[in-house]
JSON list of C-alpha atoms in Angstrom, two decimals:
[
{"chain": "A", "resi": 366, "resn": "GLY", "atom": "CA", "xyz": [-16.88, 3.26, -12.76]},
{"chain": "A", "resi": 367, "resn": "ALA", "atom": "CA", "xyz": [-13.31, 4.42, -12.28]},
{"chain": "A", "resi": 368, "resn": "GLY", "atom": "CA", "xyz": [-12.43, 5.85, -8.91]},
{"chain": "A", "resi": 369, "resn": "VAL", "atom": "CA", "xyz": [-9.89, 8.51, -7.99]},
{"chain": "A", "resi": 370, "resn": "SER", "atom": "CA", "xyz": [-6.44, 7.57, -9.22]},
{"chain": "A", "resi": 371, "resn": "GLN", "atom": "CA", "xyz": [-3.10, 8.91, -8.07]},
{"chain": "A", "resi": 372, "resn": "THR", "atom": "CA", "xyz": [0.32, 8.58, -9.63]},
{"chain": "A", "resi": 373, "resn": "PRO", "atom": "CA", "xyz": [2.92, 7.57, -8.79]},
{"chain": "A", "resi": 374, "resn": "SER", "atom": "CA", "xyz": [1.94, 5.18, -6.03]},
{"chain": "A", "resi": 375, "resn": "ASN", "atom": "CA", "xyz": [5.40, 5.54, -4.51]},
{"chain": "A", "resi": 376, "resn": "LYS", "atom": "CA", "xyz": [7.99, 8.26, -4.94]},
{"chain": "A", "resi": 377, "resn": "VAL", "atom": "CA", "xyz": [11.46, 8.26, -3.42]},
{"chain": "A", "resi": 378, "resn": "THR", "atom": "CA", "xyz": [13.48, 11.43, -3.79]},
{"chain": "A", "resi": 379, "resn": "GLU", "atom": "CA", "xyz": [16.46, 13.15, -2.26]},
{"chain": "A", "resi": 380, "resn": "LYS", "atom": "CA", "xyz": [16.38, 16.14, 0.01]},
{"chain": "A", "resi": 381, "resn": "GLY", "atom": "CA", "xyz": [16.26, 19.36, -2.00]},
{"chain": "A", "resi": 382, "resn": "LYS", "atom": "CA", "xyz": [14.68, 17.85, -5.11]},
{"chain": "A", "resi": 383, "resn": "TYR", "atom": "CA", "xyz": [11.40, 18.88, -6.77]},
{"chain": "A", "resi": 384, "resn": "VAL", "atom": "CA", "xyz": [8.47, 16.46, -7.01]},
{"chain": "A", "resi": 385, "resn": "GLU", "atom": "CA", "xyz": [5.08, 16.42, -8.69]},
{"chain": "A", "resi": 386, "resn": "LEU", "atom": "CA", "xyz": [2.19, 14.25, -7.56]},
{"chain": "A", "resi": 387, "resn": "ARG", "atom": "CA", "xyz": [-0.78, 13.72, -9.83]},
{"chain": "A", "resi": 388, "resn": "CYS", "atom": "CA", "xyz": [-4.46, 13.18, -9.06]},
{"chain": "A", "resi": 389, "resn": "ASP", "atom": "CA", "xyz": [-7.17, 12.10, -11.53]},
{"chain": "A", "resi": 390, "resn": "PRO", "atom": "CA", "xyz": [-10.57, 12.69, -9.91]},
{"chain": "A", "resi": 391, "resn": "ILE", "atom": "CA", "xyz": [-13.81, 10.95, -10.73]},
{"chain": "A", "resi": 392, "resn": "SER", "atom": "CA", "xyz": [-15.28, 12.34, -13.95]},
{"chain": "A", "resi": 393, "resn": "GLY", "atom": "CA", "xyz": [-17.77, 15.12, -13.28]},
{"chain": "A", "resi": 394, "resn": "HIS", "atom": "CA", "xyz": [-16.59, 15.83, -9.75]},
{"chain": "A", "resi": 395, "resn": "THR", "atom": "CA", "xyz": [-16.08, 19.55, -9.39]},
{"chain": "A", "resi": 396, "resn": "ALA", "atom": "CA", "xyz": [-14.42, 19.57, -5.97]},
{"chain": "A", "resi": 397, "resn": "LEU", "atom": "CA", "xyz": [-10.92, 18.20, -5.43]},
{"chain": "A", "resi": 398, "resn": "TYR", "atom": "CA", "xyz": [-8.98, 17.99, -2.17]},
{"chain": "A", "resi": 399, "resn": "TRP", "atom": "CA", "xyz": [-5.41, 17.24, -1.23]},
{"chain": "A", "resi": 400, "resn": "TYR", "atom": "CA", "xyz": [-4.52, 15.82, 2.18]},
{"chain": "A", "resi": 401, "resn": "ARG", "atom": "CA", "xyz": [-1.35, 14.38, 3.62]},
{"chain": "A", "resi": 402, "resn": "GLN", "atom": "CA", "xyz": [-1.07, 11.68, 6.21]},
{"chain": "A", "resi": 403, "resn": "SER", "atom": "CA", "xyz": [1.89, 11.01, 8.48]},
{"chain": "A", "resi": 404, "resn": "LEU", "atom": "CA", "xyz": [2.36, 7.66, 10.15]},
{"chain": "A", "resi": 405, "resn": "GLY", "atom": "CA", "xyz": [-0.16, 7.08, 12.93]},
{"chain": "A", "resi": 406, "resn": "GLN", "atom": "CA", "xyz": [-2.08, 10.27, 12.25]},
{"chain": "A", "resi": 407, "resn": "GLY", "atom": "CA", "xyz": [-5.31, 11.06, 10.48]},
{"chain": "A", "resi": 408, "resn": "PRO", "atom": "CA", "xyz": [-5.17, 12.83, 7.11]},
{"chain": "A", "resi": 409, "resn": "GLU", "atom": "CA", "xyz": [-4.42, 16.56, 7.28]},
{"chain": "A", "resi": 410, "resn": "PHE", "atom": "CA", "xyz": [-6.03, 19.00, 4.84]},
{"chain": "A", "resi": 411, "resn": "LEU", "atom": "CA", "xyz": [-3.76, 20.85, 2.41]},
{"chain": "A", "resi": 412, "resn": "ILE", "atom": "CA", "xyz": [-5.80, 22.53, -0.34]},
{"chain": "A", "resi": 413, "resn": "TYR", "atom": "CA", "xyz": [-9.25, 22.42, -1.92]},
{"chain": "A", "resi": 414, "resn": "PHE", "atom": "CA", "xyz": [-10.28, 23.24, -5.50]},
{"chain": "A", "resi": 415, "resn": "GLN", "atom": "CA", "xyz": [-13.74, 24.08, -6.73]},
{"chain": "A", "resi": 416, "resn": "GLY", "atom": "CA", "xyz": [-13.36, 23.81, -10.48]},
{"chain": "A", "resi": 417, "resn": "THR", "atom": "CA", "xyz": [-10.09, 25.37, -11.59]},
{"chain": "A", "resi": 418, "resn": "GLY", "atom": "CA", "xyz": [-9.60, 27.71, -8.69]},
{"chain": "A", "resi": 419, "resn": "ALA", "atom": "CA", "xyz": [-8.21, 27.04, -5.23]},
{"chain": "A", "resi": 420, "resn": "ALA", "atom": "CA", "xyz": [-11.12, 27.73, -2.90]},
{"chain": "A", "resi": 421, "resn": "ASP", "atom": "CA", "xyz": [-9.07, 27.16, 0.25]},
{"chain": "A", "resi": 422, "resn": "ASP", "atom": "CA", "xyz": [-5.29, 26.72, 0.45]},
{"chain": "A", "resi": 423, "resn": "SER", "atom": "CA", "xyz": [-5.00, 27.38, 4.17]},
{"chain": "A", "resi": 424, "resn": "GLY", "atom": "CA", "xyz": [-3.59, 23.92, 4.83]},
{"chain": "A", "resi": 425, "resn": "LEU", "atom": "CA", "xyz": [-0.46, 24.29, 2.71]},
{"chain": "A", "resi": 426, "resn": "PRO", "atom": "CA", "xyz": [2.39, 24.27, 5.24]},
{"chain": "A", "resi": 427, "resn": "ASN", "atom": "CA", "xyz": [4.65, 26.77, 3.44]},
{"chain": "A", "resi": 428, "resn": "ASP", "atom": "CA", "xyz": [5.44, 28.27, 0.05]},
{"chain": "A", "resi": 429, "resn": "ARG", "atom": "CA", "xyz": [7.34, 25.18, -1.08]},
{"chain": "A", "resi": 430, "resn": "PHE", "atom": "CA", "xyz": [3.96, 23.54, -1.66]},
{"chain": "A", "resi": 431, "resn": "PHE", "atom": "CA", "xyz": [1.81, 24.49, -4.63]},
{"chain": "A", "resi": 432, "resn": "ALA", "atom": "CA", "xyz": [-1.07, 22.83, -6.47]},
{"chain": "A", "resi": 433, "resn": "VAL", "atom": "CA", "xyz": [-2.80, 23.44, -9.77]},
{"chain": "A", "resi": 434, "resn": "ARG", "atom": "CA", "xyz": [-5.90, 22.22, -11.54]},
{"chain": "A", "resi": 435, "resn": "PRO", "atom": "CA", "xyz": [-5.78, 24.09, -14.88]},
{"chain": "A", "resi": 436, "resn": "GLU", "atom": "CA", "xyz": [-8.72, 22.43, -16.65]},
{"chain": "A", "resi": 437, "resn": "GLY", "atom": "CA", "xyz": [-10.87, 21.62, -13.65]},
{"chain": "A", "resi": 438, "resn": "SER", "atom": "CA", "xyz": [-10.14, 17.90, -13.69]},
{"chain": "A", "resi": 439, "resn": "VAL", "atom": "CA", "xyz": [-6.60, 16.56, -13.14]},
{"chain": "A", "resi": 440, "resn": "SER", "atom": "CA", "xyz": [-4.62, 18.21, -10.35]},
{"chain": "A", "resi": 441, "resn": "THR", "atom": "CA", "xyz": [-0.91, 18.28, -9.64]},
{"chain": "A", "resi": 442, "resn": "LEU", "atom": "CA", "xyz": [0.62, 18.88, -6.22]},
{"chain": "A", "resi": 443, "resn": "LYS", "atom": "CA", "xyz": [4.10, 20.33, -6.52]},
{"chain": "A", "resi": 444, "resn": "ILE", "atom": "CA", "xyz": [6.70, 20.35, -3.78]},
{"chain": "A", "resi": 445, "resn": "GLN", "atom": "CA", "xyz": [9.91, 22.32, -4.20]},
{"chain": "A", "resi": 446, "resn": "ARG", "atom": "CA", "xyz": [13.16, 21.78, -2.28]},
{"chain": "A", "resi": 447, "resn": "THR", "atom": "CA", "xyz": [11.80, 18.71, -0.54]},
{"chain": "A", "resi": 448, "resn": "GLU", "atom": "CA", "xyz": [12.70, 18.10, 3.09]},
{"chain": "A", "resi": 449, "resn": "ARG", "atom": "CA", "xyz": [12.73, 14.86, 5.08]},
{"chain": "A", "resi": 450, "resn": "GLY", "atom": "CA", "xyz": [9.71, 16.13, 7.02]},
{"chain": "A", "resi": 451, "resn": "ASP", "atom": "CA", "xyz": [7.70, 16.11, 3.79]},
{"chain": "A", "resi": 452, "resn": "SER", "atom": "CA", "xyz": [7.72, 12.31, 3.83]},
{"chain": "A", "resi": 453, "resn": "ALA", "atom": "CA", "xyz": [4.11, 11.16, 4.12]},
{"chain": "A", "resi": 454, "resn": "VAL", "atom": "CA", "xyz": [1.24, 9.66, 2.15]},
{"chain": "A", "resi": 455, "resn": "TYR", "atom": "CA", "xyz": [-0.39, 12.31, 0.00]},
{"chain": "A", "resi": 456, "resn": "LEU", "atom": "CA", "xyz": [-4.09, 11.65, -0.53]},
{"chain": "A", "resi": 457, "resn": "CYS", "atom": "CA", "xyz": [-6.40, 13.14, -3.11]},
{"chain": "A", "resi": 458, "resn": "ALA", "atom": "CA", "xyz": [-10.19, 13.15, -2.88]},
{"chain": "A", "resi": 459, "resn": "SER", "atom": "CA", "xyz": [-12.97, 14.39, -5.12]},
{"chain": "A", "resi": 460, "resn": "SER", "atom": "CA", "xyz": [-16.65, 15.04, -4.59]},
{"chain": "A", "resi": 461, "resn": "PRO", "atom": "CA", "xyz": [-19.70, 15.79, -6.74]},
{"chain": "A", "resi": 462, "resn": "PRO", "atom": "CA", "xyz": [-21.14, 19.28, -7.35]},
{"chain": "A", "resi": 463, "resn": "LEU", "atom": "CA", "xyz": [-22.69, 21.09, -4.41]},
{"chain": "A", "resi": 464, "resn": "ALA", "atom": "CA", "xyz": [-26.17, 20.05, -5.50]},
{"chain": "A", "resi": 465, "resn": "SER", "atom": "CA", "xyz": [-25.45, 16.57, -4.22]},
{"chain": "A", "resi": 466, "resn": "LEU", "atom": "CA", "xyz": [-27.13, 15.90, -0.89]},
{"chain": "A", "resi": 467, "resn": "ASN", "atom": "CA", "xyz": [-24.25, 13.88, 0.43]},
{"chain": "A", "resi": 468, "resn": "ASN", "atom": "CA", "xyz": [-21.08, 15.63, -0.72]},
{"chain": "A", "resi": 469, "resn": "GLU", "atom": "CA", "xyz": [-19.25, 12.45, 0.14]},
{"chain": "A", "resi": 470, "resn": "GLN", "atom": "CA", "xyz": [-15.55, 12.59, -0.60]},
{"chain": "A", "resi": 471, "resn": "PHE", "atom": "CA", "xyz": [-14.05, 9.76, -2.66]},
{"chain": "A", "resi": 472, "resn": "PHE", "atom": "CA", "xyz": [-10.40, 9.15, -1.89]},
{"chain": "A", "resi": 473, "resn": "GLY", "atom": "CA", "xyz": [-7.63, 7.80, -4.04]},
{"chain": "A", "resi": 474, "resn": "PRO", "atom": "CA", "xyz": [-5.09, 5.25, -2.80]},
{"chain": "A", "resi": 475, "resn": "GLY", "atom": "CA", "xyz": [-2.49, 7.92, -2.13]},
{"chain": "A", "resi": 476, "resn": "THR", "atom": "CA", "xyz": [1.11, 8.55, -3.13]},
{"chain": "A", "resi": 477, "resn": "ARG", "atom": "CA", "xyz": [3.72, 7.54, -0.58]},
{"chain": "A", "resi": 478, "resn": "LEU", "atom": "CA", "xyz": [6.50, 10.14, -0.72]},
{"chain": "A", "resi": 479, "resn": "THR", "atom": "CA", "xyz": [9.83, 9.35, 0.90]},
{"chain": "A", "resi": 480, "resn": "VAL", "atom": "CA", "xyz": [12.48, 12.06, 1.09]},
{"chain": "A", "resi": 481, "resn": "LEU", "atom": "CA", "xyz": [15.94, 10.67, 1.85]},
{"chain": "B", "resi": 1102, "resn": "ASP", "atom": "CA", "xyz": [-14.39, 22.96, 13.16]},
{"chain": "B", "resi": 1103, "resn": "ALA", "atom": "CA", "xyz": [-15.79, 21.38, 16.30]},
{"chain": "B", "resi": 1104, "resn": "LYS", "atom": "CA", "xyz": [-13.66, 18.67, 17.86]},
{"chain": "B", "resi": 1105, "resn": "THR", "atom": "CA", "xyz": [-14.55, 15.01, 18.20]},
{"chain": "B", "resi": 1106, "resn": "THR", "atom": "CA", "xyz": [-13.20, 12.55, 20.74]},
{"chain": "B", "resi": 1107, "resn": "GLN", "atom": "CA", "xyz": [-12.89, 8.83, 20.07]},
{"chain": "B", "resi": 1108, "resn": "PRO", "atom": "CA", "xyz": [-11.19, 5.94, 21.85]},
{"chain": "B", "resi": 1109, "resn": "ASN", "atom": "CA", "xyz": [-7.79, 5.14, 20.38]},
{"chain": "B", "resi": 1110, "resn": "SER", "atom": "CA", "xyz": [-8.56, 1.49, 19.81]},
{"chain": "B", "resi": 1111, "resn": "MET", "atom": "CA", "xyz": [-11.25, -1.17, 20.17]},
{"chain": "B", "resi": 1112, "resn": "GLU", "atom": "CA", "xyz": [-11.39, -4.88, 19.66]},
{"chain": "B", "resi": 1113, "resn": "SER", "atom": "CA", "xyz": [-14.23, -7.08, 18.51]},
{"chain": "B", "resi": 1114, "resn": "ASN", "atom": "CA", "xyz": [-14.84, -10.74, 17.82]},
{"chain": "B", "resi": 1115, "resn": "GLU", "atom": "CA", "xyz": [-15.84, -11.69, 14.33]},
{"chain": "B", "resi": 1116, "resn": "GLU", "atom": "CA", "xyz": [-19.61, -11.93, 13.74]},
{"chain": "B", "resi": 1117, "resn": "GLU", "atom": "CA", "xyz": [-20.28, -9.82, 16.85]},
{"chain": "B", "resi": 1118, "resn": "PRO", "atom": "CA", "xyz": [-21.81, -6.30, 16.78]},
{"chain": "B", "resi": 1119, "resn": "VAL", "atom": "CA", "xyz": [-19.46, -3.36, 17.32]},
{"chain": "B", "resi": 1120, "resn": "HIS", "atom": "CA", "xyz": [-20.38, 0.00, 18.80]},
{"chain": "B", "resi": 1121, "resn": "LEU", "atom": "CA", "xyz": [-17.86, 2.75, 18.08]},
{"chain": "B", "resi": 1122, "resn": "PRO", "atom": "CA", "xyz": [-18.48, 5.85, 20.21]},
{"chain": "B", "resi": 1123, "resn": "CYS", "atom": "CA", "xyz": [-17.77, 9.48, 19.39]},
{"chain": "B", "resi": 1124, "resn": "ASN", "atom": "CA", "xyz": [-18.15, 12.54, 21.61]},
{"chain": "B", "resi": 1125, "resn": "HIS", "atom": "CA", "xyz": [-18.74, 15.94, 20.06]},
{"chain": "B", "resi": 1126, "resn": "SER", "atom": "CA", "xyz": [-19.95, 18.13, 22.89]},
{"chain": "B", "resi": 1127, "resn": "THR", "atom": "CA", "xyz": [-19.31, 21.41, 21.02]},
{"chain": "B", "resi": 1128, "resn": "ILE", "atom": "CA", "xyz": [-21.28, 20.44, 17.92]},
{"chain": "B", "resi": 1129, "resn": "SER", "atom": "CA", "xyz": [-23.18, 23.30, 16.30]},
{"chain": "B", "resi": 1130, "resn": "GLY", "atom": "CA", "xyz": [-26.70, 23.16, 14.92]},
{"chain": "B", "resi": 1131, "resn": "THR", "atom": "CA", "xyz": [-25.44, 23.10, 11.32]},
{"chain": "B", "resi": 1132, "resn": "ASP", "atom": "CA", "xyz": [-22.90, 20.31, 11.75]},
{"chain": "B", "resi": 1133, "resn": "TYR", "atom": "CA", "xyz": [-23.49, 16.94, 10.16]},
{"chain": "B", "resi": 1134, "resn": "ILE", "atom": "CA", "xyz": [-21.85, 13.91, 11.79]},
{"chain": "B", "resi": 1135, "resn": "HIS", "atom": "CA", "xyz": [-19.83, 11.95, 9.24]},
{"chain": "B", "resi": 1136, "resn": "TRP", "atom": "CA", "xyz": [-18.01, 8.66, 9.60]},
{"chain": "B", "resi": 1137, "resn": "TYR", "atom": "CA", "xyz": [-15.20, 7.52, 7.37]},
{"chain": "B", "resi": 1138, "resn": "ARG", "atom": "CA", "xyz": [-12.99, 4.48, 7.70]},
{"chain": "B", "resi": 1139, "resn": "GLN", "atom": "CA", "xyz": [-9.53, 3.71, 6.41]},
{"chain": "B", "resi": 1140, "resn": "LEU", "atom": "CA", "xyz": [-8.52, 0.16, 5.67]},
{"chain": "B", "resi": 1141, "resn": "PRO", "atom": "CA", "xyz": [-4.80, -0.69, 5.77]},
{"chain": "B", "resi": 1142, "resn": "SER", "atom": "CA", "xyz": [-2.83, 0.88, 2.91]},
{"chain": "B", "resi": 1143, "resn": "GLN", "atom": "CA", "xyz": [-5.92, 2.53, 1.41]},
{"chain": "B", "resi": 1144, "resn": "GLY", "atom": "CA", "xyz": [-7.44, 5.99, 1.34]},
{"chain": "B", "resi": 1145, "resn": "PRO", "atom": "CA", "xyz": [-10.38, 6.72, 3.64]},
{"chain": "B", "resi": 1146, "resn": "GLU", "atom": "CA", "xyz": [-13.85, 5.71, 2.51]},
{"chain": "B", "resi": 1147, "resn": "TYR", "atom": "CA", "xyz": [-17.22, 7.14, 3.45]},
{"chain": "B", "resi": 1148, "resn": "VAL", "atom": "CA", "xyz": [-19.35, 5.06, 5.79]},
{"chain": "B", "resi": 1149, "resn": "ILE", "atom": "CA", "xyz": [-22.39, 7.06, 6.84]},
{"chain": "B", "resi": 1150, "resn": "HIS", "atom": "CA", "xyz": [-23.57, 10.48, 7.97]},
{"chain": "B", "resi": 1151, "resn": "GLY", "atom": "CA", "xyz": [-26.49, 12.02, 9.80]},
{"chain": "B", "resi": 1152, "resn": "LEU", "atom": "CA", "xyz": [-27.83, 15.22, 11.32]},
{"chain": "B", "resi": 1153, "resn": "THR", "atom": "CA", "xyz": [-30.38, 14.39, 14.03]},
{"chain": "B", "resi": 1154, "resn": "SER", "atom": "CA", "xyz": [-32.14, 11.14, 13.30]},
{"chain": "B", "resi": 1155, "resn": "ASN", "atom": "CA", "xyz": [-30.61, 7.68, 13.38]},
{"chain": "B", "resi": 1156, "resn": "VAL", "atom": "CA", "xyz": [-29.48, 6.47, 9.97]},
{"chain": "B", "resi": 1157, "resn": "ASN", "atom": "CA", "xyz": [-29.02, 3.06, 8.40]},
{"chain": "B", "resi": 1158, "resn": "ASN", "atom": "CA", "xyz": [-27.27, 2.00, 5.23]},
{"chain": "B", "resi": 1159, "resn": "ARG", "atom": "CA", "xyz": [-25.77, -1.18, 3.83]},
{"chain": "B", "resi": 1160, "resn": "MET", "atom": "CA", "xyz": [-22.53, -0.66, 5.71]},
{"chain": "B", "resi": 1161, "resn": "ALA", "atom": "CA", "xyz": [-23.59, 0.46, 9.17]},
{"chain": "B", "resi": 1162, "resn": "SER", "atom": "CA", "xyz": [-26.03, 2.29, 11.40]},
{"chain": "B", "resi": 1163, "resn": "LEU", "atom": "CA", "xyz": [-25.52, 5.65, 13.06]},
{"chain": "B", "resi": 1164, "resn": "ALA", "atom": "CA", "xyz": [-27.18, 6.36, 16.38]},
{"chain": "B", "resi": 1165, "resn": "ILE", "atom": "CA", "xyz": [-27.23, 10.03, 17.35]},
{"chain": "B", "resi": 1166, "resn": "ALA", "atom": "CA", "xyz": [-27.92, 11.16, 20.92]},
{"chain": "B", "resi": 1167, "resn": "GLU", "atom": "CA", "xyz": [-30.93, 13.38, 21.41]},
{"chain": "B", "resi": 1168, "resn": "ASP", "atom": "CA", "xyz": [-28.73, 16.34, 22.44]},
{"chain": "B", "resi": 1169, "resn": "ARG", "atom": "CA", "xyz": [-26.38, 15.53, 19.50]},
{"chain": "B", "resi": 1170, "resn": "LYS", "atom": "CA", "xyz": [-23.36, 15.68, 21.76]},
{"chain": "B", "resi": 1171, "resn": "SER", "atom": "CA", "xyz": [-22.43, 12.11, 21.02]},
{"chain": "B", "resi": 1172, "resn": "SER", "atom": "CA", "xyz": [-23.01, 9.44, 18.41]},
{"chain": "B", "resi": 1173, "resn": "THR", "atom": "CA", "xyz": [-22.31, 5.76, 17.91]},
{"chain": "B", "resi": 1174, "resn": "LEU", "atom": "CA", "xyz": [-21.39, 3.93, 14.74]},
{"chain": "B", "resi": 1175, "resn": "ILE", "atom": "CA", "xyz": [-22.80, 0.42, 14.79]},
{"chain": "B", "resi": 1176, "resn": "LEU", "atom": "CA", "xyz": [-21.43, -2.43, 12.72]},
{"chain": "B", "resi": 1177, "resn": "HIS", "atom": "CA", "xyz": [-24.02, -5.15, 13.10]},
{"chain": "B", "resi": 1178, "resn": "ARG", "atom": "CA", "xyz": [-21.75, -8.13, 12.43]},
{"chain": "B", "resi": 1179, "resn": "ALA", "atom": "CA", "xyz": [-18.04, -7.41, 12.35]},
{"chain": "B", "resi": 1180, "resn": "THR", "atom": "CA", "xyz": [-15.98, -9.21, 9.74]},
{"chain": "B", "resi": 1181, "resn": "LEU", "atom": "CA", "xyz": [-12.22, -9.36, 9.34]},
{"chain": "B", "resi": 1182, "resn": "ARG", "atom": "CA", "xyz": [-12.60, -6.90, 6.47]},
{"chain": "B", "resi": 1183, "resn": "ASP", "atom": "CA", "xyz": [-13.99, -4.32, 8.89]},
{"chain": "B", "resi": 1184, "resn": "ALA", "atom": "CA", "xyz": [-10.61, -3.99, 10.61]},
{"chain": "B", "resi": 1185, "resn": "ALA", "atom": "CA", "xyz": [-9.74, -0.35, 9.97]},
{"chain": "B", "resi": 1186, "resn": "VAL", "atom": "CA", "xyz": [-9.35, 3.09, 11.55]},
{"chain": "B", "resi": 1187, "resn": "TYR", "atom": "CA", "xyz": [-12.76, 4.72, 11.96]},
{"chain": "B", "resi": 1188, "resn": "TYR", "atom": "CA", "xyz": [-12.99, 8.52, 11.94]},
{"chain": "B", "resi": 1189, "resn": "CYS", "atom": "CA", "xyz": [-15.88, 10.55, 13.33]},
{"chain": "B", "resi": 1190, "resn": "ILE", "atom": "CA", "xyz": [-15.95, 13.99, 11.67]},
{"chain": "B", "resi": 1191, "resn": "LEU", "atom": "CA", "xyz": [-18.18, 17.04, 12.00]},
{"chain": "B", "resi": 1192, "resn": "ARG", "atom": "CA", "xyz": [-18.90, 18.85, 8.77]},
{"chain": "B", "resi": 1193, "resn": "ASP", "atom": "CA", "xyz": [-20.92, 22.00, 8.22]},
{"chain": "B", "resi": 1194, "resn": "ILE", "atom": "CA", "xyz": [-24.17, 21.70, 6.29]},
{"chain": "B", "resi": 1195, "resn": "SER", "atom": "CA", "xyz": [-23.07, 24.49, 3.95]},
{"chain": "B", "resi": 1196, "resn": "GLY", "atom": "CA", "xyz": [-21.53, 22.17, 1.41]},
{"chain": "B", "resi": 1197, "resn": "ASN", "atom": "CA", "xyz": [-18.14, 21.10, 0.16]},
{"chain": "B", "resi": 1198, "resn": "THR", "atom": "CA", "xyz": [-15.65, 21.73, 2.91]},
{"chain": "B", "resi": 1199, "resn": "PRO", "atom": "CA", "xyz": [-12.45, 19.91, 3.84]},
{"chain": "B", "resi": 1200, "resn": "LEU", "atom": "CA", "xyz": [-12.73, 17.03, 6.27]},
{"chain": "B", "resi": 1201, "resn": "VAL", "atom": "CA", "xyz": [-10.99, 17.51, 9.61]},
{"chain": "B", "resi": 1202, "resn": "PHE", "atom": "CA", "xyz": [-9.69, 14.13, 10.73]},
{"chain": "B", "resi": 1203, "resn": "GLY", "atom": "CA", "xyz": [-8.65, 13.26, 14.27]},
{"chain": "B", "resi": 1204, "resn": "LYS", "atom": "CA", "xyz": [-6.71, 10.11, 15.08]},
{"chain": "B", "resi": 1205, "resn": "GLY", "atom": "CA", "xyz": [-9.81, 7.92, 14.92]},
{"chain": "B", "resi": 1206, "resn": "THR", "atom": "CA", "xyz": [-10.44, 4.54, 16.52]},
{"chain": "B", "resi": 1207, "resn": "ARG", "atom": "CA", "xyz": [-8.41, 1.56, 15.36]},
{"chain": "B", "resi": 1208, "resn": "LEU", "atom": "CA", "xyz": [-10.76, -1.42, 15.26]},
{"chain": "B", "resi": 1209, "resn": "SER", "atom": "CA", "xyz": [-9.25, -4.89, 15.46]},
{"chain": "B", "resi": 1210, "resn": "VAL", "atom": "CA", "xyz": [-11.43, -7.87, 14.60]},
{"chain": "B", "resi": 1211, "resn": "ILE", "atom": "CA", "xyz": [-10.52, -11.24, 16.02]},
{"chain": "B", "resi": 1212, "resn": "ALA", "atom": "CA", "xyz": [-11.44, -14.43, 14.18]}
]
């Protein structure tokens, strides 16, 4: 079946611009996570949705970052007034309902964001 | 989340077994040990997880120390496609929680 997809795969923008990154999770997965990964580092948690609501947004670095998941499936990560330090690979992951024994997270390929 | 410690890098010959160590001396009784790996230019993928007993699946084996303060991921026959960064992660039994990644171990496989 289809895995987690993320669009665009690459995004180049200028400092100060607004960007939106999209994540399509695996159908039926209720949990959705956003991470970002800088070069040479492991992924860093940003925000987690259970259904439509943000269950944990403690990883968002500041109020320029915002994410939504209005219908409990597709999610959009929004970054306002981008800065060069926002350049990273943004990863999305989804996982099945809590009843699953494994709660394995399935990751998408990521969106590489470059802020010039 | 409890911290894990892994070597920065390891090297293996193709077709040889690989033992990737992980220390987690502050693990709590409700922490599962998870392993993920990240191939070049891809998102991480799940490898295996366990609580107390050793575990085997089609990808690897997980050996967990009796005191649970360390574990070892075992790839029985390394292939070039196993070259990746391997992450050892502790995750509470309570359910869906974010993964806390360290820097992992970069495994190189030599033909």
